[in-house]
Short mmCIF file of C-alpha atoms in Angstrom, two decimals:
data_model
loop_
_atom_site.label_atom_id
_atom_site.label_comp_id
_atom_site.label_asym_id
_atom_site.label_seq_id
_atom_site.Cartn_x
_atom_site.Cartn_y
_atom_site.Cartn_z
CA MET A 1452 -0.06 -0.03 -0.16
CA LYS A 1453 1.15 3.38 -0.25
CA LEU A 1454 1.24 5.66 1.85
CA LEU A 1455 1.82 9.67 0.52
CA THR A 1456 2.47 10.10 -3.11
CA LEU A 1457 5.88 13.14 -3.31
CA LEU A 1458 4.60 14.57 -6.23
CA VAL A 1459 8.29 16.96 -8.09
CA PRO A 1460 6.98 19.09 -10.54
CA CYS A 1461 10.14 19.70 -12.75
CA TYR A 1462 10.29 21.79 -15.31
CA ASN A 1463 14.60 22.83 -16.12
CA SER A 1464 15.65 21.15 -13.03
CA GLN A 1465 18.69 19.21 -13.77
CA ASP A 1466 20.81 20.48 -11.91
CA TYR A 1467 19.13 20.13 -7.96
CA MET A 1468 16.37 17.72 -8.94
CA GLU A 1469 18.38 14.69 -7.83
CA ARG A 1470 19.04 15.97 -4.26
CA CYS A 1471 15.47 15.87 -3.91
CA ILE A 1472 14.53 12.83 -5.09
CA GLN A 1473 17.34 11.79 -2.84
CA SER A 1474 16.12 13.33 0.03
CA LEU A 1475 12.37 11.19 -0.60
CA LEU A 1476 13.60 7.90 -0.51
CA PRO A 1477 14.36 7.13 2.25
CA GLY A 1478 10.31 7.18 2.40
CA GLY A 1479 10.90 3.32 1.21
CA ASP A 1480 8.84 1.72 -0.55
CA GLU A 1481 5.30 3.42 1.68
CA VAL A 1482 5.72 6.38 -1.34
CA ASP A 1483 5.02 6.67 -4.26
CA ILE A 1484 7.63 8.92 -5.46
CA LEU A 1485 6.05 11.18 -8.51
CA ILE A 1486 8.16 12.83 -11.44
CA VAL A 1487 5.35 14.95 -13.77
CA ASP A 1488 8.84 16.47 -16.56
CA ASP A 1489 6.77 19.78 -17.44
CA GLY A 1490 7.82 19.65 -21.18
CA SER A 1491 11.71 20.24 -20.02
CA LYS A 1492 14.37 21.28 -22.36
CA ASP A 1493 17.82 19.95 -20.48
CA LYS A 1494 18.09 16.88 -19.12
CA THR A 1495 15.49 16.94 -16.45
CA GLY A 1496 14.10 13.73 -17.93
CA GLU A 1497 16.34 11.70 -18.83
CA ILE A 1498 17.63 12.24 -15.16
CA ALA A 1499 13.91 11.67 -13.78
CA ASP A 1500 13.75 8.24 -15.86
CA ARG A 1501 17.26 7.20 -14.44
CA LEU A 1502 16.20 7.38 -11.52
CA ALA A 1503 12.96 5.42 -11.90
CA SER A 1504 14.71 3.07 -13.92
CA GLN A 1505 17.25 2.60 -9.91
CA ASN A 1506 13.98 2.88 -7.77
CA PRO A 1507 11.11 0.66 -9.38
CA GLY A 1508 8.04 0.97 -7.69
CA ILE A 1509 8.47 3.76 -5.74
CA VAL A 1510 9.56 6.77 -8.60
CA ARG A 1511 7.76 7.03 -12.16
CA VAL A 1512 7.88 9.70 -14.59
CA ILE A 1513 5.35 11.36 -16.49
CA HIS A 1514 6.59 13.31 -19.05
CA GLN A 1515 4.22 16.34 -20.09
CA GLU A 1516 3.94 18.99 -23.09
CA ASN A 1517 5.21 22.06 -20.79
CA GLY A 1518 1.57 23.19 -18.78
CA GLY A 1519 2.79 24.96 -15.70
CA HIS A 1520 3.53 24.26 -11.80
CA GLY A 1521 -0.38 23.82 -11.78
CA SER A 1522 -0.51 21.37 -14.09
CA GLY A 1523 2.03 19.44 -12.97
CA LEU A 1524 -0.38 19.44 -9.00
CA ASN A 1525 -3.34 19.16 -11.48
CA VAL A 1526 -1.09 15.92 -13.23
CA GLY A 1527 0.22 14.66 -9.75
CA ILE A 1528 -3.45 14.06 -8.36
CA ALA A 1529 -5.49 12.64 -11.30
CA ASN A 1530 -2.00 9.86 -10.67
CA ALA A 1531 -1.42 9.80 -7.62
CA LEU A 1532 -1.27 6.42 -5.34
CA GLY A 1533 -0.58 7.44 -2.07
CA LEU A 1534 -3.81 7.74 0.30
CA TYR A 1535 -1.92 11.61 1.16
CA TYR A 1536 -0.85 13.88 -1.17
CA LYS A 1537 2.17 16.08 -1.26
CA THR A 1538 3.84 18.23 -3.84
CA VAL A 1539 7.92 19.48 -2.96
CA ASP A 1540 9.49 21.70 -5.35
CA SER A 1541 12.63 20.00 -7.49
CA ASP A 1542 15.16 22.51 -5.64
CA ASP A 1543 13.46 21.33 -2.05
CA ARG A 1544 13.80 18.36 0.27
CA LEU A 1545 12.41 16.41 3.01
CA GLU A 1546 14.10 15.60 6.19
CA ALA A 1547 14.59 11.96 6.38
CA ASP A 1548 13.82 11.48 10.36
CA ALA A 1549 10.50 13.80 9.78
CA LEU A 1550 9.45 12.10 6.86
CA LYS A 1551 9.33 8.39 8.72
CA CYS A 1552 7.38 10.06 11.48
CA LEU A 1553 4.75 11.60 8.82
CA LEU A 1554 4.66 8.17 7.33
CA ASP A 1555 4.06 6.97 10.76
CA MET A 1556 1.18 8.89 11.97
CA ILE A 1557 -0.22 7.64 8.34
CA ARG A 1558 0.06 4.33 8.55
CA SER A 1559 -1.87 4.86 12.10
CA TYR A 1560 -4.86 5.82 11.01
CA VAL A 1561 -5.23 3.15 8.65
CA GLY A 1562 -8.46 1.16 8.26
CA LYS A 1563 -9.33 4.01 11.19
CA GLU A 1564 -12.33 6.39 11.50
CA PRO A 1565 -12.23 9.41 11.38
CA VAL A 1566 -8.93 9.80 9.34
CA PRO A 1567 -6.69 13.67 8.71
CA ASP A 1568 -7.78 15.08 6.05
CA MET A 1569 -5.02 17.66 5.76
CA ILE A 1570 -1.92 17.20 7.82
CA VAL A 1571 0.24 19.85 8.63
CA ASN A 1572 4.18 20.09 9.12
CA ASP A 1573 6.85 22.85 10.49
CA TYR A 1574 8.90 23.66 7.73
CA VAL A 1575 12.52 25.32 7.60
CA TYR A 1576 14.08 28.04 4.91
CA ASP A 1577 17.33 26.53 3.59
CA ARG A 1578 19.52 29.22 1.72
CA PRO A 1579 22.29 28.01 -0.57
CA GLU A 1580 25.42 29.00 2.09
CA LYS A 1581 23.26 27.25 5.30
CA ASP A 1582 20.29 24.61 5.52
CA SER A 1583 17.53 25.85 8.27
CA VAL A 1584 18.17 28.89 8.66
CA PHE A 1585 14.20 30.55 9.84
CA SER A 1586 12.07 28.22 10.41
CA VAL A 1587 8.03 28.09 11.01
CA THR A 1588 6.30 26.03 13.51
CA TYR A 1589 2.22 25.31 13.78
CA HIS A 1590 2.22 24.10 17.70
CA HIS A 1591 0.54 27.76 18.14
CA VAL A 1592 -2.34 26.50 17.07
CA PHE A 1593 -2.37 22.55 16.60
CA LYS A 1594 -1.58 20.08 19.34
CA PRO A 1595 0.30 16.50 17.87
CA ASP A 1596 -0.34 13.37 18.13
CA ARG A 1597 -3.53 14.10 18.48
CA LEU A 1598 -6.51 14.31 15.98
CA MET A 1599 -8.46 17.84 15.55
CA THR A 1600 -11.18 20.02 14.28
CA TRP A 1601 -11.40 23.44 13.60
CA GLU A 1602 -13.14 23.65 16.53
CA THR A 1603 -10.58 22.29 19.31
CA ALA A 1604 -7.86 23.78 17.15
CA ARG A 1605 -6.57 27.38 18.89
CA HIS A 1606 -7.17 30.96 17.31
CA PHE A 1607 -5.00 31.26 13.68
CA PRO A 1608 -2.60 34.57 14.76
CA ILE A 1609 -2.80 37.09 12.03
CA TRP A 1610 0.27 37.04 11.70
CA LYS A 1611 0.21 32.44 10.93
CA GLN A 1612 -0.74 31.53 7.14
CA PHE A 1613 -0.52 28.29 5.37
CA MET A 1614 1.92 27.73 3.09
CA ILE A 1615 2.51 25.19 0.67
CA HIS A 1616 5.67 23.53 1.82
CA SER A 1617 3.34 22.72 5.29
CA LEU A 1618 0.57 21.18 4.20
CA THR A 1619 -0.20 17.67 2.88
CA TYR A 1620 -3.19 16.54 1.84
CA ARG A 1621 -5.65 13.55 1.68
CA THR A 1622 -5.26 11.98 -1.66
CA GLN A 1623 -9.24 11.18 -1.76
CA MET A 1624 -11.12 14.48 -0.96
CA LEU A 1625 -8.82 16.66 -3.52
CA ARG A 1626 -10.50 14.33 -6.30
CA ASP A 1627 -13.80 14.55 -4.34
CA MET A 1628 -13.61 18.78 -4.34
CA HIS A 1629 -12.63 18.71 -8.31
CA LEU A 1630 -9.72 20.13 -7.07
CA GLU A 1631 -8.14 22.24 -10.59
CA LEU A 1632 -5.85 24.49 -10.69
CA PRO A 1633 -4.92 27.62 -13.28
CA THR A 1634 -2.27 25.90 -16.01
CA HIS A 1635 0.54 28.17 -17.54
CA THR A 1636 0.57 30.68 -14.83
CA PHE A 1637 2.70 31.35 -10.96
CA TYR A 1638 1.29 31.56 -8.24
CA GLU A 1639 -1.44 28.75 -8.44
CA ASP A 1640 -0.24 27.19 -4.51
CA ASN A 1641 -2.77 30.22 -2.68
CA ILE A 1642 -5.34 28.79 -4.44
CA TYR A 1643 -4.44 25.33 -3.49
CA ILE A 1644 -3.48 26.03 0.18
CA TYR A 1645 -7.26 28.20 0.06
CA ARG A 1646 -9.66 26.18 -1.43
CA PRO A 1647 -9.27 22.87 -0.05
CA LEU A 1648 -9.96 24.40 3.90
CA PRO A 1649 -13.93 24.05 3.75
CA HIS A 1650 -13.25 20.25 2.32
CA VAL A 1651 -10.84 19.20 5.40
CA LYS A 1652 -12.82 18.57 8.99
CA TYR A 1653 -10.05 16.89 10.67
CA ILE A 1654 -5.93 18.11 11.04
CA ALA A 1655 -3.30 15.94 12.63
CA TYR A 1656 -0.17 18.12 12.91
CA LEU A 1657 3.48 16.91 12.64
CA HIS A 1658 5.62 18.97 15.23
CA LYS A 1659 8.63 18.82 13.34
CA PRO A 1660 10.49 20.57 11.06
CA LEU A 1661 9.79 17.54 7.92
CA TYR A 1662 10.72 20.40 4.28
CA GLY A 1663 13.03 21.97 3.47
CA TYR A 1664 11.98 25.26 1.50
CA PHE A 1665 15.29 26.96 -1.03
CA ILE A 1666 15.40 30.37 -1.34
CA GLY A 1667 18.68 32.38 -2.54
CA ARG A 1668 18.15 31.89 -6.63
CA SER A 1669 17.79 34.93 -8.30
CA ASP A 1670 15.73 33.13 -10.79
CA GLN A 1671 12.95 31.40 -8.37
CA SER A 1672 9.29 32.40 -8.96
CA VAL A 1673 9.47 34.55 -5.24
CA HIS A 1674 12.22 36.58 -5.85
CA ASP A 1675 10.94 40.24 -6.89
CA ASP A 1676 11.94 40.99 -9.79
CA VAL A 1677 10.69 37.70 -11.40
CA ILE A 1678 7.32 38.89 -9.16
CA LEU A 1679 6.93 42.15 -10.64
CA ARG A 1680 7.80 40.58 -14.51
CA ARG A 1681 4.56 37.84 -13.28
CA LEU A 1682 2.54 40.83 -11.98
CA ASP A 1683 -0.76 40.34 -13.97
CA GLN A 1684 -0.07 36.51 -13.43
CA CYS A 1685 0.24 37.26 -9.54
CA THR A 1686 -2.92 39.57 -9.28
CA SER A 1687 -5.31 36.97 -11.28
CA ILE A 1688 -4.54 34.40 -8.81
CA ALA A 1689 -4.95 36.65 -5.94
CA GLU A 1690 -8.37 36.97 -7.92
CA GLN A 1691 -9.15 33.33 -8.29
CA MET A 1692 -8.13 32.41 -4.81
CA ILE A 1693 -10.69 35.43 -3.46
CA THR A 1694 -13.20 34.67 -5.06
CA SER A 1695 -13.45 31.03 -4.12
CA TYR A 1696 -16.26 31.86 -1.82
CA THR A 1697 -18.61 33.92 -0.84
CA LEU A 1698 -19.04 35.88 1.89
CA GLU A 1699 -22.01 33.85 3.03
CA GLU A 1700 -20.21 30.92 2.33
CA LEU A 1701 -17.29 31.49 5.01
CA ASN A 1702 -19.93 32.80 7.56
CA GLN A 1703 -21.18 28.80 7.28
CA LEU A 1704 -17.94 27.41 8.08
CA PRO A 1705 -16.52 26.87 11.92
CA ARG A 1706 -15.58 30.38 13.09
CA LYS A 1707 -12.06 30.42 13.77
CA LEU A 1708 -11.31 28.18 10.23
CA ARG A 1709 -13.35 32.05 9.13
CA SER A 1710 -10.87 34.18 10.46
CA TYR A 1711 -8.28 32.21 8.83
CA MET A 1712 -9.58 31.98 5.55
CA LEU A 1713 -10.36 35.94 5.99
CA ASN A 1714 -7.19 36.67 7.33
CA ASN A 1715 -5.17 34.34 4.87
CA ALA A 1716 -7.37 36.24 1.46
CA SER A 1717 -6.22 40.31 3.41
CA GLY A 1718 -2.97 38.10 4.00
CA GLN A 1719 -2.63 38.09 -0.40
CA LEU A 1720 -4.49 41.57 -0.94
CA PHE A 1721 -1.32 42.79 1.47
CA THR A 1722 1.66 40.60 -0.81
CA THR A 1723 -0.10 42.43 -4.20
CA SER A 1724 -0.66 45.81 -3.53
CA ALA A 1725 2.67 45.56 -1.75
CA LEU A 1726 3.53 44.14 -4.99
CA GLN A 1727 1.18 46.78 -6.77
CA TYR A 1728 3.01 49.26 -5.85
CA ILE A 1729 6.54 48.02 -6.07
CA ASP A 1730 6.45 48.31 -9.52
CA GLY A 1731 5.48 51.81 -9.75
CA HIS A 1732 4.30 52.23 -12.49
CA GLU A 1733 0.09 52.74 -13.94
CA ARG A 1734 0.35 48.53 -15.13
CA GLY A 1735 1.52 48.35 -10.99
CA GLU A 1736 -1.84 51.14 -10.42
CA GLN A 1737 -4.08 49.07 -12.46
CA CYS A 1738 -3.58 46.02 -11.39
CA ASN A 1739 -4.81 46.88 -8.46
CA ARG A 1740 -7.48 48.94 -9.16
CA HIS A 1741 -8.87 45.18 -11.42
CA MET A 1742 -8.31 43.47 -8.47
CA TRP A 1743 -10.02 45.30 -6.27
CA LYS A 1744 -13.17 46.00 -8.37
CA THR A 1745 -13.11 42.01 -8.98
CA ILE A 1746 -13.65 41.19 -5.74
CA TYR A 1747 -16.46 43.81 -5.48
CA ASP A 1748 -18.37 42.29 -8.90
CA TYR A 1749 -18.16 38.85 -8.05
CA ASP A 1750 -19.25 40.26 -4.04
CA PRO A 1751 -20.23 43.59 -2.19
CA ALA A 1752 -20.96 42.21 0.81
CA LEU A 1753 -16.91 39.87 0.45
CA TYR A 1754 -14.91 43.00 -0.49
CA LYS A 1755 -16.61 45.52 2.26
CA LYS A 1756 -15.24 42.73 4.89
CA LEU A 1757 -12.06 42.66 3.14
CA ARG A 1758 -11.72 46.17 3.53
CA ARG A 1759 -12.14 46.10 6.90
CA ASN A 1760 -9.99 43.68 7.96
CA LEU A 1761 -6.40 44.61 9.30
CA LEU A 1762 -4.48 43.63 6.67
CA GLY A 1763 -6.80 44.75 4.32
CA MET A 1764 -6.91 47.79 5.86
CA THR A 1765 -3.48 48.51 5.26
CA THR A 1766 -3.92 47.69 1.22
CA VAL A 1767 -5.79 50.55 1.39
CA LEU A 1768 -4.27 53.82 3.29
CA PRO A 1769 -4.45 56.86 1.56
CA GLY A 1770 -1.93 58.51 -0.61
CA LYS A 1771 1.91 57.99 -1.38
CA VAL A 1772 2.55 57.62 2.19
CA GLY A 1773 0.03 55.12 2.69
CA LYS A 1774 1.42 52.98 -0.18
CA LYS A 1775 4.76 53.12 0.94
CA LEU A 1776 4.37 52.66 3.87
CA LEU A 1777 2.59 48.92 2.72
CA VAL A 1778 6.13 48.43 0.82
CA LEU A 1779 8.35 49.67 4.28
CA ALA A 1780 5.67 46.33 5.98
CA TYR A 1781 6.15 43.59 2.76
CA ARG A 1782 10.02 44.35 2.58
CA THR A 1783 10.76 43.99 6.53
CA GLY A 1784 9.15 40.54 6.48
CA ARG A 1785 11.25 39.06 3.60
CA ARG A 1786 14.05 40.98 6.14
CA LEU A 1787 13.38 39.14 8.73
CA ILE A 1788 13.59 35.14 7.34
CA ASN A 1789 16.09 36.58 5.64
CA PHE A 1790 13.98 35.81 2.10
CA SER A 1791 15.83 39.09 0.12
#
């Protein structure tokens, strides 16, 4: 039985993907490592095929025409063999002992009811010169070694957000909700985090730094210069994410989940607005106006709620001073975690 599918979307990843795959292999026969070669033009496909031939029954490869990161996640969900599903970027890594603990946790729920729909793990940021330069933990919200619901979780601080590195979903839940991510675009991981949450009833927490998230390459999608070149995509994803649920639908959720999702949406507006103002051109201003108009047209009540949220209010501070304060807050946050 495959307990866990580890999806590794790859595009021109020849220089670092093998390190990633090697970090997943300690999972042994209980993991399904699925490499999606997204139309790479370098030796990524060859390396993937070699790793699959060296690790039969553990590593699989799907070659496809380029469709972007979201396409890779969609293909992974459709083809996953594991009971649970986690995506690992090809320049990142998993920590071996924590991976074994994750598998132990999943195994402990096999054949039982209820089971976690989502497993939350801690993670660290890696840089070229050093691993684990900054750690992120969720022990403020969840208790380890027990099955929790949104009602039994603690309240999320406004600054605490899920990242794709911190989440493992039950595969069948993703299929049942027909999750499909946009293709040929970046930053769709925000949708991958946000949309499944109302379908999550039970949560487990692995209080270990499972995921090592690499930062520091100038060509990474999260680098400011790269984001600014893709500002239209960043804006579009924010719009698609926030218009996933009306305020009425959010109000029907458990109180702590509703609060988290509103804060998450406001946090996305905060980040996206800061980038739009950093752009410094009319394009950025137009993106900002379009984003807020899209939300208003979708649900005026949600629009008003987000404008009044603490994070949301920072995106509409008046004048040039307000915009500068927003950008300063954004850049300060990135420096605190050595992100830039």
